Short mmCIF file of C-alpha atoms and ligand atoms in Angstrom, two decimals:
data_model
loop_
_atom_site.label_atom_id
_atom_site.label_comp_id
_atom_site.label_asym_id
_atom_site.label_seq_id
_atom_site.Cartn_x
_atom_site.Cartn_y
_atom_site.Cartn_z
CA UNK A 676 5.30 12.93 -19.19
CA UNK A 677 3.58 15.71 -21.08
CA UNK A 678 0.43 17.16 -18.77
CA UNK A 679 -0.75 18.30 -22.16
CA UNK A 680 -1.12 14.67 -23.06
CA UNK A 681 -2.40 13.32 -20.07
CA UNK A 682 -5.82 12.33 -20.77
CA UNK A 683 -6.96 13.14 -16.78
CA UNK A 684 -8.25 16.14 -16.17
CA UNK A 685 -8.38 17.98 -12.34
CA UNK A 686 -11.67 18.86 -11.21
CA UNK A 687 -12.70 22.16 -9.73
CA UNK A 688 -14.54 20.23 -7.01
CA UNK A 689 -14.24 17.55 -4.96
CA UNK A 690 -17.35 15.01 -6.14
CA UNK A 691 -20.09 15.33 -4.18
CA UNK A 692 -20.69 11.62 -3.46
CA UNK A 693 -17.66 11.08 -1.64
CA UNK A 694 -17.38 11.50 2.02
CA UNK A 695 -13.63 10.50 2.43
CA UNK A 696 -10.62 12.54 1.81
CA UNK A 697 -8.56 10.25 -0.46
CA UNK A 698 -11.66 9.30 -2.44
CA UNK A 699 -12.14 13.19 -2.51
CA UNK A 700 -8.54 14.23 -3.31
CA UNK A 701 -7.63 11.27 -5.42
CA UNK A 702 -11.07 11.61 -7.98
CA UNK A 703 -10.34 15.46 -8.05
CA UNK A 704 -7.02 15.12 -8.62
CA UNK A 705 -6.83 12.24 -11.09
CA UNK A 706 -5.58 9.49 -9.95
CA UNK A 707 -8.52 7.27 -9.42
CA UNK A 708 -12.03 6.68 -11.24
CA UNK A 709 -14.96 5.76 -9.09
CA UNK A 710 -16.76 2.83 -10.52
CA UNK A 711 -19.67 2.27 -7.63
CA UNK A 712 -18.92 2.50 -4.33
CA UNK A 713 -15.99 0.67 -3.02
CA UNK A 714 -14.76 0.37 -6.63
CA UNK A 715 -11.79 2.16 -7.61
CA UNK A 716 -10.21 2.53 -11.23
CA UNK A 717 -6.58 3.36 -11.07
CA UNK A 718 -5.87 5.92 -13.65
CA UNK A 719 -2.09 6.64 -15.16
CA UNK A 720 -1.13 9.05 -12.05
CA UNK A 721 -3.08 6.53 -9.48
CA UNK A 722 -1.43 3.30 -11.24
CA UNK A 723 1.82 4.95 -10.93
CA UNK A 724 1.81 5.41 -7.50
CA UNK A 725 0.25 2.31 -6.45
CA UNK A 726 3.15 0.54 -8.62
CA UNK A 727 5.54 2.24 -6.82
CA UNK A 728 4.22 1.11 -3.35
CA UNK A 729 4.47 -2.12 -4.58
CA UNK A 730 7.95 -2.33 -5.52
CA UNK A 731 8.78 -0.61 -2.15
CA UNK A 732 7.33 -4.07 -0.88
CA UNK A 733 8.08 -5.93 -3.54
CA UNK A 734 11.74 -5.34 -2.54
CA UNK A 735 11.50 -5.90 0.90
CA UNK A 736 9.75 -9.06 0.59
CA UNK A 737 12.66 -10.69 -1.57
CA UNK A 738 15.34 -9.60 0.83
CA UNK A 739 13.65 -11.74 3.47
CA UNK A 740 13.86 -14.76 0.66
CA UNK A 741 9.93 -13.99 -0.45
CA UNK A 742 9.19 -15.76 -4.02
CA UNK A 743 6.97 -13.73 -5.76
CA UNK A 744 3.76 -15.36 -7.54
CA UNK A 745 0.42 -14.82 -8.66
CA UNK A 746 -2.66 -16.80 -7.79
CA UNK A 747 -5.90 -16.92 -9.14
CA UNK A 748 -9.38 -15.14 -8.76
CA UNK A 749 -11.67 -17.90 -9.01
CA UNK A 750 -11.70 -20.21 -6.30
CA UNK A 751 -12.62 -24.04 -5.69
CA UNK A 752 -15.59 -24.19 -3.08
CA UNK A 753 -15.11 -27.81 -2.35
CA UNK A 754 -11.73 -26.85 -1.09
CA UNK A 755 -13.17 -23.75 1.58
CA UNK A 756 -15.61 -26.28 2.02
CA UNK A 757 -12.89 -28.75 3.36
CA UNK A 758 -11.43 -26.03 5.97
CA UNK A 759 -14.96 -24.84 7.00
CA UNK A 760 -14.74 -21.72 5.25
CA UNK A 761 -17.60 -21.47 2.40
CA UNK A 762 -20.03 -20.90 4.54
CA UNK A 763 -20.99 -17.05 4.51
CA UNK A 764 -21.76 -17.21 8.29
CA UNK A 765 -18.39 -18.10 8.68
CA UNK A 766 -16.97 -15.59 6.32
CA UNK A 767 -19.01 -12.91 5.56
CA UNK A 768 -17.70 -10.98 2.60
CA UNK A 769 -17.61 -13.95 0.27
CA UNK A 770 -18.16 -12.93 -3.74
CA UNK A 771 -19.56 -16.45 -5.27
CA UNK A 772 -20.98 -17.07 -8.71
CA UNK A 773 -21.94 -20.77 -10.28
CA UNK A 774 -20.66 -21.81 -13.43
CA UNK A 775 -22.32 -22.42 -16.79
CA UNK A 776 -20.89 -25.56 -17.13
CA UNK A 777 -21.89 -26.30 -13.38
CA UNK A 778 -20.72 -26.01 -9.76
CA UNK A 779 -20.11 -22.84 -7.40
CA UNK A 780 -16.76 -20.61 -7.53
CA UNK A 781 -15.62 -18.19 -5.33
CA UNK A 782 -13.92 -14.53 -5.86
CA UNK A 783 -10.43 -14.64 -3.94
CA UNK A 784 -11.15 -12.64 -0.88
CA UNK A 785 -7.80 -14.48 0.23
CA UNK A 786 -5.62 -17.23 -1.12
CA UNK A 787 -4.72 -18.94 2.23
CA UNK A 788 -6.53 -22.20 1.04
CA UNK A 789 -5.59 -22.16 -2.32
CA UNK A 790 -1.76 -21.92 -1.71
CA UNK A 791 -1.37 -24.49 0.79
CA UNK A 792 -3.49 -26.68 -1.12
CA UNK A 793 -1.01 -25.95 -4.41
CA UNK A 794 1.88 -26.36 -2.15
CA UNK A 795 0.80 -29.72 -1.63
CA UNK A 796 2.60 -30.27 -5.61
CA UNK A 797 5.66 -28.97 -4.18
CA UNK A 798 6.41 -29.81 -0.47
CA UNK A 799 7.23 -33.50 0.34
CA UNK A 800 9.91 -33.91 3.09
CA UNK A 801 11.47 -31.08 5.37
CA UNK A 802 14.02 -30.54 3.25
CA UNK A 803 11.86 -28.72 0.33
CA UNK A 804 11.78 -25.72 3.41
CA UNK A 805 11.21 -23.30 4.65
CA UNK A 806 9.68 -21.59 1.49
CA UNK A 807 7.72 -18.14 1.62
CA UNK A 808 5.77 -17.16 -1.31
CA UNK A 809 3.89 -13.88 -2.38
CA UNK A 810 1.76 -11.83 -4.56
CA UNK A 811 0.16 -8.68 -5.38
CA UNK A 812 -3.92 -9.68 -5.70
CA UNK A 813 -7.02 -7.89 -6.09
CA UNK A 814 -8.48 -9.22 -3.19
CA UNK A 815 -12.86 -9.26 -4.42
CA UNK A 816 -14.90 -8.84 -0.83
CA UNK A 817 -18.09 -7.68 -0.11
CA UNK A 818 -17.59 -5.06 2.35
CA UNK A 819 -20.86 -4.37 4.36
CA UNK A 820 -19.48 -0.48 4.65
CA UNK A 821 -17.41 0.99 2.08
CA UNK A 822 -17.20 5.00 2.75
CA UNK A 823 -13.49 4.99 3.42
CA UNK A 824 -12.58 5.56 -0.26
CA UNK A 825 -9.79 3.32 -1.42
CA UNK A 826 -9.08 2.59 2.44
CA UNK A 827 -11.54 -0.14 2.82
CA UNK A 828 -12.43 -1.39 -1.17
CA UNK A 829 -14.25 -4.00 -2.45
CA UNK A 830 -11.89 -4.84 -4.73
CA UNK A 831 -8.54 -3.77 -3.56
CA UNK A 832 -5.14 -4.67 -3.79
CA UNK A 833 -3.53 -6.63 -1.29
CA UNK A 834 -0.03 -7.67 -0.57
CA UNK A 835 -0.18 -11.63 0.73
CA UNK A 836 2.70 -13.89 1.58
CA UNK A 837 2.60 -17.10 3.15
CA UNK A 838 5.49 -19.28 4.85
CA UNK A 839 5.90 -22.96 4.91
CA UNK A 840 9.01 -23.93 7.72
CA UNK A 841 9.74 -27.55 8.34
CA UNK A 842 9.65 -26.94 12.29
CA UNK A 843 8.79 -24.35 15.39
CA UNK A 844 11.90 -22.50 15.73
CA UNK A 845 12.30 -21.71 11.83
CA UNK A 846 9.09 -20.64 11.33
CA UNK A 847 9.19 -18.37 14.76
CA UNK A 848 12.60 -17.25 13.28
CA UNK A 849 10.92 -16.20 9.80
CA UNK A 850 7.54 -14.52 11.45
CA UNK A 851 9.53 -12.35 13.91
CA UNK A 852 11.80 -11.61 10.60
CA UNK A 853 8.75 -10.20 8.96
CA UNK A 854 8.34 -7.20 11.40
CA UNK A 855 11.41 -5.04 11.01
CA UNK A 856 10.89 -6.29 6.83
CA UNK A 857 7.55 -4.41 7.05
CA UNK A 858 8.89 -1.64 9.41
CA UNK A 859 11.05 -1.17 6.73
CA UNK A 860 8.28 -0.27 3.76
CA UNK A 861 6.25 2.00 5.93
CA UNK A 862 10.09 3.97 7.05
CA UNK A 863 10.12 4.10 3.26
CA UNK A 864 6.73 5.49 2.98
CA UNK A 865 7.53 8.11 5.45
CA UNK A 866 5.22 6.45 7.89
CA UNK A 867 7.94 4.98 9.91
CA UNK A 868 7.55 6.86 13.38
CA UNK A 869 3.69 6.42 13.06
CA UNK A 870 3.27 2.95 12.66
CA UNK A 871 2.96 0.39 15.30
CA UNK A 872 3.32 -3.39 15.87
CA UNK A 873 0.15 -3.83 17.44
CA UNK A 874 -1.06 -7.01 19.76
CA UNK A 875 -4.23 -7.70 18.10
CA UNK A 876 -6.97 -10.52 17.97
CA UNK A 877 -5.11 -14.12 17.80
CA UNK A 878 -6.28 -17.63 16.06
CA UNK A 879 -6.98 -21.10 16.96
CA UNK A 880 -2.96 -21.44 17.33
CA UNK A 881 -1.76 -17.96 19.04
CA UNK A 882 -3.13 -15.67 22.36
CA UNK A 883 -2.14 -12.63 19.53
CA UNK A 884 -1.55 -11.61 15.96
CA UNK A 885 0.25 -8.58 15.43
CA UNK A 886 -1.16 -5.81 13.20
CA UNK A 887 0.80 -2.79 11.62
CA UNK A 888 -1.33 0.03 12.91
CA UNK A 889 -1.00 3.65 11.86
CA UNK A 890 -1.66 6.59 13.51
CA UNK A 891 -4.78 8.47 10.76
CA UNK A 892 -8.13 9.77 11.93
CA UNK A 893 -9.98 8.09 8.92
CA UNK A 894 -8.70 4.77 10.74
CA UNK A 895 -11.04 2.40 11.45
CA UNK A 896 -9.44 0.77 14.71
CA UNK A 897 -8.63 2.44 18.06
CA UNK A 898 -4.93 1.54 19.37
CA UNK A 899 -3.22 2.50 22.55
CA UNK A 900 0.18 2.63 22.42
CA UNK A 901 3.20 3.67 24.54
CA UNK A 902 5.72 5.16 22.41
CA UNK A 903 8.52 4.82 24.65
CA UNK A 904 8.36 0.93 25.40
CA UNK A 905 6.95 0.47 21.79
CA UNK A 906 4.03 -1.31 22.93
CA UNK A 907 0.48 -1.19 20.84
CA UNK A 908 -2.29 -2.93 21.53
CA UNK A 909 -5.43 -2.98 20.24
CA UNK A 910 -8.44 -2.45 21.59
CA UNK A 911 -10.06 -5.65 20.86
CA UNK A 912 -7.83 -7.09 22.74
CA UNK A 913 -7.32 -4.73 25.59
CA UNK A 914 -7.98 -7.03 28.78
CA UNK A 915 -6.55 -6.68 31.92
CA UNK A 916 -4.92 -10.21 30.68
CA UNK A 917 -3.14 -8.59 28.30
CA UNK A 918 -1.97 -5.62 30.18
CA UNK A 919 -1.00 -8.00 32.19
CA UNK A 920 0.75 -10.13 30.18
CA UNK A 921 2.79 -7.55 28.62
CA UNK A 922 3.69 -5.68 31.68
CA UNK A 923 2.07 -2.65 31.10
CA UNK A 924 -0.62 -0.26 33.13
CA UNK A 925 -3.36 0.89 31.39
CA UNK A 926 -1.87 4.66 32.47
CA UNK A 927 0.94 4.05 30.57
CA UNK A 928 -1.04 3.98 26.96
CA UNK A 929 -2.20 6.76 24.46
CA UNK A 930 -5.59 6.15 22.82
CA UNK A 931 -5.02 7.11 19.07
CA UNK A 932 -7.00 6.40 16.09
CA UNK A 933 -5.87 3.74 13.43
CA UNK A 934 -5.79 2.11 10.22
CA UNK A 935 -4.38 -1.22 9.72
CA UNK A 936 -2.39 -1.41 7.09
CA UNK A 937 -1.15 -4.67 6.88
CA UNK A 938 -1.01 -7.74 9.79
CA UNK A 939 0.79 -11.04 10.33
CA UNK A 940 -0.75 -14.71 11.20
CA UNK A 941 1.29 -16.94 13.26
CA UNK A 942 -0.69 -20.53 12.11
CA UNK A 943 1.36 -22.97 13.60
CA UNK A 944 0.43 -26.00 12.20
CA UNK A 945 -3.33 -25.91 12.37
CA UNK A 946 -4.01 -24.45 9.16
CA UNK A 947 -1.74 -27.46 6.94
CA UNK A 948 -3.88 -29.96 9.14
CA UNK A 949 -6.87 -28.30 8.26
CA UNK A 950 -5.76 -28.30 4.51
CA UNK A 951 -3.84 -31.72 4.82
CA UNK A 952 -0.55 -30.51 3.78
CA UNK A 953 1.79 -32.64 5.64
CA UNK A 954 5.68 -33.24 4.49
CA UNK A 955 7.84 -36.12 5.98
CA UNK A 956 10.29 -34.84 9.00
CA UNK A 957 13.63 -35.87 9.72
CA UNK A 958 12.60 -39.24 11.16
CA UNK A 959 10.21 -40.08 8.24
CA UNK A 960 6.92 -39.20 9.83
CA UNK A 961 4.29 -37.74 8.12
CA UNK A 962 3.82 -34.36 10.17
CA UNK A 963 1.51 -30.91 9.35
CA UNK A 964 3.88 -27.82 7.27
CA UNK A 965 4.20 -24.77 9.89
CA UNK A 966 2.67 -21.63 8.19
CA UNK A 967 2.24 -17.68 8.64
CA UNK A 968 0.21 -15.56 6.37
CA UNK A 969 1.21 -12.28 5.80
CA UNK A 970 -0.63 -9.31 4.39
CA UNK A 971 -0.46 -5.63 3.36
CA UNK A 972 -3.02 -3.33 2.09
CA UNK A 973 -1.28 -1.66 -1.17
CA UNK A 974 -4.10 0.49 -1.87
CA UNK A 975 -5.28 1.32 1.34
CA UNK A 976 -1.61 2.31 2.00
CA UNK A 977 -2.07 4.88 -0.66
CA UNK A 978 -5.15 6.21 1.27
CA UNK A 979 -3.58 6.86 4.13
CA UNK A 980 -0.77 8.63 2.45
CA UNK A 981 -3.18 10.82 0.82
CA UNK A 982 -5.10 11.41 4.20
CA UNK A 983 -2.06 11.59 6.43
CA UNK A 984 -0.03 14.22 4.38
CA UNK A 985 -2.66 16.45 2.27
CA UNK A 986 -2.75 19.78 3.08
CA UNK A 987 -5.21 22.27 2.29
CA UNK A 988 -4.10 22.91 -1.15
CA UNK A 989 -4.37 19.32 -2.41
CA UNK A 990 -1.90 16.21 -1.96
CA UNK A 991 1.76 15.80 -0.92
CA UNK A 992 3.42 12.59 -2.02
CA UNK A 993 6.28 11.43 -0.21
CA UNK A 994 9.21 11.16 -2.49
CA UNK A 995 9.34 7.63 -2.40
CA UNK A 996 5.87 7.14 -3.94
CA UNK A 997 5.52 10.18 -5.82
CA UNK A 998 3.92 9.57 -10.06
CA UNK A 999 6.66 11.89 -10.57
CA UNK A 1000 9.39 13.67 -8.15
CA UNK A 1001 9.39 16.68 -10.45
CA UNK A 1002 6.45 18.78 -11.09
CA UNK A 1003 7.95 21.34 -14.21
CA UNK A 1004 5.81 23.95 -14.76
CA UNK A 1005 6.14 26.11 -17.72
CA UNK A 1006 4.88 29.55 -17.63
CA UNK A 1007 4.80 31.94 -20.69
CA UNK A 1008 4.70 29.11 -23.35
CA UNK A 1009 3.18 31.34 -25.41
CA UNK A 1010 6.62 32.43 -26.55
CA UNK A 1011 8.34 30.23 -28.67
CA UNK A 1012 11.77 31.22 -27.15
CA UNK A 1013 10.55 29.72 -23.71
CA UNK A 1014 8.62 27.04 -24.60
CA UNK A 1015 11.87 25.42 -26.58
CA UNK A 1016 14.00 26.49 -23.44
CA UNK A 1017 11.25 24.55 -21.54
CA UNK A 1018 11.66 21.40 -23.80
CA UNK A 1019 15.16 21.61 -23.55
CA UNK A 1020 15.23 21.40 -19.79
CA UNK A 1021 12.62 18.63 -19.67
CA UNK A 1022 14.33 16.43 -21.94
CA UNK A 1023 17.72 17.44 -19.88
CA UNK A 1024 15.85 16.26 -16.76
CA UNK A 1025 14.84 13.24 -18.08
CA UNK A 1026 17.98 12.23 -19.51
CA UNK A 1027 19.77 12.30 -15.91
CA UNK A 1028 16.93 10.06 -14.69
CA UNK A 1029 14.57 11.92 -13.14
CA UNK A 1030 10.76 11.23 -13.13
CA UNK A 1031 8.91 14.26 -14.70
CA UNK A 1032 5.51 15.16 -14.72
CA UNK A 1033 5.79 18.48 -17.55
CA UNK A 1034 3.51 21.29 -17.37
CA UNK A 1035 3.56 22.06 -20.90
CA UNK A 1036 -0.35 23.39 -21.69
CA UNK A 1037 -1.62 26.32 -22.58
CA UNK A 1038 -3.23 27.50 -19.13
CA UNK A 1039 -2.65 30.53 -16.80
CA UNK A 1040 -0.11 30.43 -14.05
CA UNK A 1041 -2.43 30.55 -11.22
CA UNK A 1042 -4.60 27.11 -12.61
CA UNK A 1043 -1.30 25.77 -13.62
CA UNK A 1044 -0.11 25.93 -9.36
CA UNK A 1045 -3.40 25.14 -7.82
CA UNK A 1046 -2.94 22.15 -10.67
CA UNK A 1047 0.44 21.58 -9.28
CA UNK A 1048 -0.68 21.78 -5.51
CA UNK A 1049 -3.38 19.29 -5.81
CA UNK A 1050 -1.54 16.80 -7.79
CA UNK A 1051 1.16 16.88 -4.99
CA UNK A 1052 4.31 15.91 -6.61
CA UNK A 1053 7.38 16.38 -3.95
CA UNK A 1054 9.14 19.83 -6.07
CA UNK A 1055 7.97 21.86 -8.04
CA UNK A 1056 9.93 23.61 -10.66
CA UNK A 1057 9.30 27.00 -12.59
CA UNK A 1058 10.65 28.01 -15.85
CA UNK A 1059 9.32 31.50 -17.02
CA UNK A 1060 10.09 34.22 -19.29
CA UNK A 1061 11.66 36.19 -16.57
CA UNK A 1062 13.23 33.49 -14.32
CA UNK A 1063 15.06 32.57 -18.32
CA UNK A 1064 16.51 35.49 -18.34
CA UNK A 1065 18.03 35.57 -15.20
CA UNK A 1066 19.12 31.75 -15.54
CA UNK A 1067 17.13 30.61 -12.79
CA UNK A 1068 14.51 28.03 -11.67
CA UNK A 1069 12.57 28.48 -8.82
CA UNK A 1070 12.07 25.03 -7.02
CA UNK A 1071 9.18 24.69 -4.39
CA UNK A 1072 8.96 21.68 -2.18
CA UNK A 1073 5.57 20.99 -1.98
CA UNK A 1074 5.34 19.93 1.45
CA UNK A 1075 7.12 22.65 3.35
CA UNK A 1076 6.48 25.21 1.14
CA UNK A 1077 10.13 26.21 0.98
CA UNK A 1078 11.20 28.13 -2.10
CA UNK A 1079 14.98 27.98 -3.39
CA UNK A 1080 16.36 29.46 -6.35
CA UNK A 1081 18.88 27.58 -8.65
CA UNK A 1082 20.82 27.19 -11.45
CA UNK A 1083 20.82 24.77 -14.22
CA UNK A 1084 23.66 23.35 -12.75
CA UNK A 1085 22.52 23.22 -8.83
CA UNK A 1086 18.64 21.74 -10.39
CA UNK A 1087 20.76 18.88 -12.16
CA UNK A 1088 23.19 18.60 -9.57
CA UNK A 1089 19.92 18.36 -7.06
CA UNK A 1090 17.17 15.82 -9.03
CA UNK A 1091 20.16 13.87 -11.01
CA UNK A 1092 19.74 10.07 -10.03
CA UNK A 1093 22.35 8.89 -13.24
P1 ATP B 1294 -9.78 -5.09 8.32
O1 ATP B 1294 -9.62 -5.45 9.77
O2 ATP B 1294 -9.39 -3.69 8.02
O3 ATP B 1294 -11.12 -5.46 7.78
P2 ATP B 1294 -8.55 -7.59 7.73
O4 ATP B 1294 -8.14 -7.85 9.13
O5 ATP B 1294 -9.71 -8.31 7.17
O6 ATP B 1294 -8.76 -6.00 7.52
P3 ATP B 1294 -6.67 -9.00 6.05
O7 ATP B 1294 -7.71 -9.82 5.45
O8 ATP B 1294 -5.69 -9.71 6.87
O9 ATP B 1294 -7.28 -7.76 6.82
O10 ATP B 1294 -5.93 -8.16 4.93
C1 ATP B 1294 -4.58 -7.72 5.02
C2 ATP B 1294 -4.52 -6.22 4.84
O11 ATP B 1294 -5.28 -5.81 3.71
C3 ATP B 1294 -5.12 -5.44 5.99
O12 ATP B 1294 -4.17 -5.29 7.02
C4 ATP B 1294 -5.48 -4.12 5.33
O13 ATP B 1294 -4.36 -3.27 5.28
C5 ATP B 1294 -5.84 -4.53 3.93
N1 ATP B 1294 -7.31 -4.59 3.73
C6 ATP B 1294 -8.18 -5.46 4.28
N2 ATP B 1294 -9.43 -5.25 3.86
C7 ATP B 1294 -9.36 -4.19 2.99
C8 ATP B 1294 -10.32 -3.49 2.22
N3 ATP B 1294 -11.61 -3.84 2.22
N4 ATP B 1294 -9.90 -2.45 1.44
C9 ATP B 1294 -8.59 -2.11 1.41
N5 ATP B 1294 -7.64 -2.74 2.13
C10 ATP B 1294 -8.01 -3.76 2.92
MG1 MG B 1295 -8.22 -6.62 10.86
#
């Protein structure tokens, strides 16, 4: 993409009514729009990355057999009604409106309800499972506190998937599969070594959920982990029980700050007898569909990227997530003779596949880098006047620093992906 083009501008300053980084970074930068607080727009360079994320999970959802779907905003209250969830003492962050033509409707805050109650169309007898479903939702929820930028939204984007499993071991066998399936994405985010199955808070069916906790300081939740026994537990639920229970010393843990970003729900089969989804086992009884629920926060992934990486010059994408892996910045445009030399190597680049954000205005080298820093794409590459003549491109990886010089040859040889 042309920057020249780009209708999104950098700011000079962060905005003033912003107390988190990645609100900070990500409104200075471009990527996001503030609508009020807790309300995020996701502009071309924002949308890019969170669409990115999301096929990151996307893909490691459907190699553990998830079916992806979409479910709907507006909700039925007679049907929280019927698992003693409308009531906002109950759940406190509920979005509700009445309609026109009568009757109350909620704003999906989470679709645990509404797909066990459509699964009701689709499950009869055990062999219909197990079936695991998913979607990418803005979740609607009104946050008391919302001054962790796009870490904790009102409206946000939320990875859910839910499992139906005819009995106990297969639907053991599928939640245990989800942890190394989500270890996976945040490896691929580069927050692999910093992110923690955590023992956390259980339900009416389990002693513990598990949470995916990452090491951040604009985290929200305090975990203590042991590296070496990967064991991370949460502080809500750090009893002497539980120490106890998972054979560990309370010497033996590291108190780090948190965020959670994502967690898993072992149901058993409370919530389909709360809902009344039953199917007919192997002996023809009517018996209650086991179920997980499964969740990731997409956006507030892409906060923590912004707050775990940035440096002082602006944001550092990991590769994986970057808008674009090349940042090609053209100096001395002014002269005809570089700027086509400049086109020519941006339409080379693109041809062999590789995802470039193009530098192209009219702007002085020193706005066009502190541009390039804050924008964070992974490499940087220069084309100039001089660098032309001596058939080189200076390539600077953004998050080291480290400066290489190549030839045409080495950059395609280097970025090619076709
Ligand atoms: P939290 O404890 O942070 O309030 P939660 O336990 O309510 O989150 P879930 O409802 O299970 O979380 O949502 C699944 C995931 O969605 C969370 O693990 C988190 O990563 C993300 N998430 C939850 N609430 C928000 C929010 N307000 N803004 C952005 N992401 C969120
Ligand atoms: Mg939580």
């Amino acid at each position: 993409m042309r920057q020249s083009k780009l209708f999104t501008k950098t700011r000079k300053e962060a905005p003033a009514d912003e107390v988190a980084k990645n609100a900070q970074l990500l409104i200075q930068a471009g990527y996001i729009s503030k609508e009020m607080a807790g309300v995020y727009a996701y502009l071309p360079l924002g949308l890019r990355v969170q669409e990115k994320v999301k096929q990151i999970v996307r893909e490691e959802m459907n190699a553990i057999d998830g079916q992806e779907l979409l479910m709907t905003a507006l909700q039925k209250k007679e049907l929280w009604e019927s698992t003693g969830r409308w009531d906002d003492a109950v759940v406190d962050v509920w979005f509700k409106s009445t309609l026109k033509a009568g009757g109350e409707v909620g704003f999906g805050w989470s679709h645990e309800e509404p797909i066990g109650e459509m699964m009701k169309n689709y499950i009869t007898s055990y062999k219909d499972l197990p079936i695991s479903v998913y979607q990418f939702q803005t979740k609607l929820r009104n946050e008391m506190r919302a001054k962790s930028g796009i870490m904790r939204g009102r409206e946000f984007v939320m990875k859910d998937m839910y499992s139906f499993a005819a009995d106990e071991a297969s639907h053991l066998a599928y939640y245990e599969a989800t942890k190394p399936a989500y270890m996976r994405v945040f490896e691929r985010l580069g927050l692999g070594e910093d992110t923690f199955v955590t023992f956390a808070a259980g339900g009416a069916f389990t002693k513990f959920s598990h949470e995916f906790q990452t090491i951040c300081d604009a985290g929200e939740d305090i975990t203590y982990i042991n590296r070496e026994r990967g064991i991370a537990i949460n502080e809500e639920v750090l009893t002497d029980e539980t120490l106890t229970t998972l054979g560990i010393t309370r010497d033996e843990l590291t108190k780090v700050t948190t965020a959670e970003v994502g967690n898993i729900f072992n149901f058993g089969q409370q919530k389909a007898t709360d809902l009344g989804l039953t199917m007919k086992d192997t002996g023809g009884a009517d018996v209650p569909v086991w179920m997980g629920s499964y969740g990731i926060g997409v956006t507030r992934l892409m906060g923590v990227l912004v707050e775990k990486f940035a440096d002082a010059k602006g944001i550092v994408w990991p590769e994986s997530v970057a808008p674009f892996v090349v940042h090609l910045v053209a100096l001395n445009t002014d002269e005809a003779e570089v700027r086509d030399w400049a086109d020519g190597i941006y339409a080379s680049l693109q041809a062999r596949g590789v995802d470039v954000l193009y530098d192209d205005r009219d702007a002085r080298a020193g706005e066009k880098f502190a541009d390039s820093d804050l924008l964070g794409m992974p490499y940087r590459v220069v084309v100039s006047k001089k660098l032309k003549e001596l058939g080189q491109f200076e390539v600077v990886t953004r998050q080291t620093g480290a400066v290489r010089l190549l030839s045409e040859e080495e950059l395609y040889a280097d970025f090619a992906t076709n």
